[in-house]
Amino acid sequence: MVDGSGRPEIRVVTPADWSLWREARIASLTVSPEAFKVRLADWYRGGEEQWRARFDDPAAYGVLAVLGGRPVGLAAGLLAPDAVPELRSVWVAREARGHGLAARLIGSVESWAHGTGADTLRLSVLAANAPAVALYERLGYAADGGTGEELVMTKRLSGTS
């Protein structure tokens, strides 16, 4: 679906959207494997029930960008074991890049995280992924540690609506 401006629709994922989420996640790992620590083979395991269960979990949040019935972006949020929300799995299809879609997806996860009562959102990014690091910095994230190949970044959410 497209919103009135012709931009991709931003859709919060429900268990009913499992096949669109799967399509987007597999596309992200196929087209941009260098951007993720997880590998495509890790996501082929499990069937429909496992894919649906992810969004039955109240500690998980997912958002898709959909254009013409096809997913062109995704982002996820997950409460970590220490109860700090984490931004995960951000991806935008190459043909949909350059129009602020990543910022819209990330903004949706930031709103979710703020709604959990958190004042900080954390993410891990491969340090070698310079375009992603630059995007996160533009959106207000700052380096806050890391180990080896991953950089940990955080953002204060006090101004998020």
mmCIF file of C-alpha atoms in Angstrom:
data_model
loop_
_atom_site.group_PDB
_atom_site.id
_atom_site.type_symbol
_atom_site.label_atom_id
_atom_site.label_comp_id
_atom_site.label_asym_id
_atom_site.label_seq_id
_atom_site.Cartn_x
_atom_site.Cartn_y
_atom_site.Cartn_z
ATOM 1 C CA MET A 1 0.000 0.000 0.000
ATOM 2 C CA VAL A 2 1.053 3.563 -0.607
ATOM 3 C CA ASP A 3 0.058 6.480 1.553
ATOM 4 C CA GLY A 4 -1.508 9.589 -0.024
ATOM 5 C CA SER A 5 1.918 11.054 -0.817
ATOM 6 C CA GLY A 6 3.002 8.080 -2.947
ATOM 7 C CA ARG A 7 5.517 7.037 -0.289
ATOM 8 C CA PRO A 8 5.686 3.498 1.047
ATOM 9 C CA GLU A 9 3.226 2.748 3.829
ATOM 10 C CA ILE A 10 4.811 2.170 7.231
ATOM 11 C CA ARG A 11 3.046 -0.805 8.803
ATOM 12 C CA VAL A 12 3.462 -2.200 12.325
ATOM 13 C CA VAL A 13 3.892 -5.939 11.976
ATOM 14 C CA THR A 14 1.350 -8.337 13.452
ATOM 15 C CA PRO A 15 1.460 -12.138 13.357
ATOM 16 C CA ALA A 16 -0.745 -11.958 10.237
ATOM 17 C CA ASP A 17 2.091 -10.131 8.428
ATOM 18 C CA TRP A 18 4.546 -12.973 8.984
ATOM 19 C CA SER A 19 4.961 -13.717 5.259
ATOM 20 C CA LEU A 20 5.730 -10.070 4.398
ATOM 21 C CA TRP A 21 8.226 -9.894 7.280
ATOM 22 C CA ARG A 22 9.840 -13.143 6.098
ATOM 23 C CA GLU A 23 10.040 -11.816 2.536
ATOM 24 C CA ALA A 24 11.670 -8.572 3.706
ATOM 25 C CA ARG A 25 14.076 -10.265 6.120
ATOM 26 C CA ILE A 26 15.204 -12.810 3.523
ATOM 27 C CA ALA A 27 15.610 -10.023 0.939
ATOM 28 C CA SER A 28 17.697 -7.986 3.368
ATOM 29 C CA LEU A 29 20.044 -10.886 4.064
ATOM 30 C CA THR A 30 20.237 -11.865 0.385
ATOM 31 C CA VAL A 31 20.845 -8.393 -1.061
ATOM 32 C CA SER A 32 22.873 -6.872 1.793
ATOM 33 C CA PRO A 33 24.584 -9.734 3.660
ATOM 34 C CA GLU A 34 27.551 -7.526 4.527
ATOM 35 C CA ALA A 35 25.300 -5.314 6.655
ATOM 36 C CA PHE A 36 24.295 -7.999 9.140
ATOM 37 C CA LYS A 37 26.014 -10.277 11.611
ATOM 38 C CA VAL A 38 23.285 -12.924 11.232
ATOM 39 C CA ARG A 39 23.321 -15.000 8.051
ATOM 40 C CA LEU A 40 20.537 -15.978 5.669
ATOM 41 C CA ALA A 41 20.769 -19.662 6.661
ATOM 42 C CA ASP A 42 19.811 -18.704 10.217
ATOM 43 C CA TRP A 43 16.453 -17.352 9.024
ATOM 44 C CA TYR A 44 15.410 -20.295 6.876
ATOM 45 C CA ARG A 45 14.928 -22.481 9.947
ATOM 46 C CA GLY A 46 11.443 -22.720 11.397
ATOM 47 C CA GLY A 47 8.112 -22.509 9.698
ATOM 48 C CA GLU A 48 5.150 -20.192 9.730
ATOM 49 C CA GLU A 49 4.505 -20.769 13.429
ATOM 50 C CA GLN A 50 7.992 -19.570 14.383
ATOM 51 C CA TRP A 51 7.723 -16.488 12.163
ATOM 52 C CA ARG A 52 4.294 -15.602 13.622
ATOM 53 C CA ALA A 53 5.442 -16.183 17.211
ATOM 54 C CA ARG A 54 8.013 -13.404 16.975
ATOM 55 C CA PHE A 55 5.235 -10.821 16.840
ATOM 56 C CA ASP A 56 3.110 -12.449 19.502
ATOM 57 C CA ASP A 57 5.940 -11.590 21.895
ATOM 58 C CA PRO A 58 5.139 -8.330 23.741
ATOM 59 C CA ALA A 59 8.898 -7.652 24.001
ATOM 60 C CA ALA A 60 9.209 -7.536 20.194
ATOM 61 C CA TYR A 61 8.179 -4.866 17.709
ATOM 62 C CA GLY A 62 8.475 -4.862 13.953
ATOM 63 C CA VAL A 63 7.712 -2.336 11.280
ATOM 64 C CA LEU A 64 7.647 -2.740 7.503
ATOM 65 C CA ALA A 65 7.699 -0.297 4.638
ATOM 66 C CA VAL A 66 5.348 -1.615 1.949
ATOM 67 C CA LEU A 67 5.066 -0.292 -1.592
ATOM 68 C CA GLY A 68 2.725 -1.857 -4.123
ATOM 69 C CA GLY A 69 2.092 -4.804 -1.814
ATOM 70 C CA ARG A 70 5.800 -5.565 -1.601
ATOM 71 C CA PRO A 71 8.025 -4.929 1.416
ATOM 72 C CA VAL A 72 10.822 -2.441 0.683
ATOM 73 C CA GLY A 73 12.116 -1.894 4.214
ATOM 74 C CA LEU A 74 12.030 -3.136 7.770
ATOM 75 C CA ALA A 75 13.198 -2.406 11.280
ATOM 76 C CA ALA A 76 12.703 -4.181 14.572
ATOM 77 C CA GLY A 77 12.768 -3.426 18.241
ATOM 78 C CA LEU A 78 13.371 -5.900 21.007
ATOM 79 C CA LEU A 79 13.644 -5.562 24.746
ATOM 80 C CA ALA A 80 17.054 -6.929 25.726
ATOM 81 C CA PRO A 81 17.478 -9.082 28.844
ATOM 82 C CA ASP A 82 18.517 -5.924 30.754
ATOM 83 C CA ALA A 83 15.147 -4.348 29.696
ATOM 84 C CA VAL A 84 16.817 -1.747 27.434
ATOM 85 C CA PRO A 85 15.073 -1.623 24.058
ATOM 86 C CA GLU A 86 17.299 -2.347 21.080
ATOM 87 C CA LEU A 87 16.964 -1.308 17.444
ATOM 88 C CA ARG A 88 17.576 -4.265 15.141
ATOM 89 C CA SER A 89 17.491 -5.408 11.525
ATOM 90 C CA VAL A 90 17.195 -2.012 9.788
ATOM 91 C CA TRP A 91 17.118 -2.399 6.005
ATOM 92 C CA VAL A 92 15.768 -0.506 3.001
ATOM 93 C CA ALA A 93 15.716 -1.971 -0.519
ATOM 94 C CA ARG A 94 18.165 -0.256 -2.860
ATOM 95 C CA GLU A 95 15.390 1.091 -5.086
ATOM 96 C CA ALA A 96 13.706 2.757 -2.093
ATOM 97 C CA ARG A 97 16.813 4.417 -0.624
ATOM 98 C CA GLY A 98 17.497 8.129 -0.560
ATOM 99 C CA HIS A 99 13.987 9.229 0.433
ATOM 100 C CA GLY A 100 14.194 9.163 4.238
ATOM 101 C CA LEU A 101 12.600 5.736 4.579
ATOM 102 C CA ALA A 102 15.221 4.427 7.022
ATOM 103 C CA ALA A 103 14.607 7.446 9.264
ATOM 104 C CA ARG A 104 10.852 6.770 9.183
ATOM 105 C CA LEU A 105 11.344 3.112 10.102
ATOM 106 C CA ILE A 106 13.802 3.946 12.873
ATOM 107 C CA GLY A 107 11.482 6.699 14.130
ATOM 108 C CA SER A 108 8.711 4.135 14.482
ATOM 109 C CA VAL A 109 10.958 1.888 16.598
ATOM 110 C CA GLU A 110 12.019 4.918 18.659
ATOM 111 C CA SER A 111 8.364 5.713 19.378
ATOM 112 C CA TRP A 112 7.740 2.108 20.402
ATOM 113 C CA ALA A 113 10.781 2.152 22.695
ATOM 114 C CA HIS A 114 9.700 5.434 24.270
ATOM 115 C CA GLY A 115 6.245 3.916 24.786
ATOM 116 C CA THR A 116 7.812 1.142 26.858
ATOM 117 C CA GLY A 117 8.926 3.822 29.317
ATOM 118 C CA ALA A 118 12.544 3.708 28.184
ATOM 119 C CA ASP A 119 14.565 6.866 27.771
ATOM 120 C CA THR A 120 17.333 5.233 25.695
ATOM 121 C CA LEU A 121 17.412 3.087 22.558
ATOM 122 C CA ARG A 122 20.481 0.959 21.895
ATOM 123 C CA LEU A 123 21.760 -0.655 18.717
ATOM 124 C CA SER A 124 24.729 -2.672 17.534
ATOM 125 C CA VAL A 125 26.109 -2.081 14.068
ATOM 126 C CA LEU A 126 29.007 -3.632 12.233
ATOM 127 C CA ALA A 127 31.762 -1.029 12.584
ATOM 128 C CA ALA A 128 32.774 -1.582 8.943
ATOM 129 C CA ASN A 129 29.275 -0.581 7.763
ATOM 130 C CA ALA A 130 30.150 3.094 7.337
ATOM 131 C CA PRO A 131 26.859 4.111 5.642
ATOM 132 C CA ALA A 132 24.818 2.676 8.546
ATOM 133 C CA VAL A 133 27.068 4.273 11.170
ATOM 134 C CA ALA A 134 26.730 7.631 9.385
ATOM 135 C CA LEU A 135 22.921 7.250 9.228
ATOM 136 C CA TYR A 136 22.686 6.513 12.938
ATOM 137 C CA GLU A 137 24.931 9.475 13.772
ATOM 138 C CA ARG A 138 22.732 11.774 11.631
ATOM 139 C CA LEU A 139 19.720 10.514 13.591
ATOM 140 C CA GLY A 140 21.318 11.338 16.944
ATOM 141 C CA TYR A 141 22.943 8.064 17.962
ATOM 142 C CA ALA A 142 26.395 8.153 19.564
ATOM 143 C CA ALA A 143 29.032 5.484 20.060
ATOM 144 C CA ASP A 144 28.720 3.891 23.476
ATOM 145 C CA GLY A 145 31.195 1.026 23.398
ATOM 146 C CA GLY A 146 31.392 -2.192 21.485
ATOM 147 C CA THR A 147 33.556 -5.210 21.050
ATOM 148 C CA GLY A 148 35.473 -6.382 18.026
ATOM 149 C CA GLU A 149 33.549 -5.908 14.829
ATOM 150 C CA GLU A 150 30.436 -4.371 16.418
ATOM 151 C CA LEU A 151 29.926 -0.806 17.550
ATOM 152 C CA VAL A 152 27.274 -0.144 20.203
ATOM 153 C CA MET A 153 25.390 3.147 19.788
ATOM 154 C CA THR A 154 22.678 4.746 21.914
ATOM 155 C CA LYS A 155 20.207 7.603 21.665
ATOM 156 C CA ARG A 156 18.301 9.431 24.385
ATOM 157 C CA LEU A 157 14.565 9.260 23.641
ATOM 158 C CA SER A 158 13.250 12.004 25.893
ATOM 159 C CA GLY A 159 12.074 14.069 22.910
ATOM 160 C CA THR A 160 10.504 11.176 21.026
ATOM 161 C CA SER A 161 6.743 11.299 20.646
#
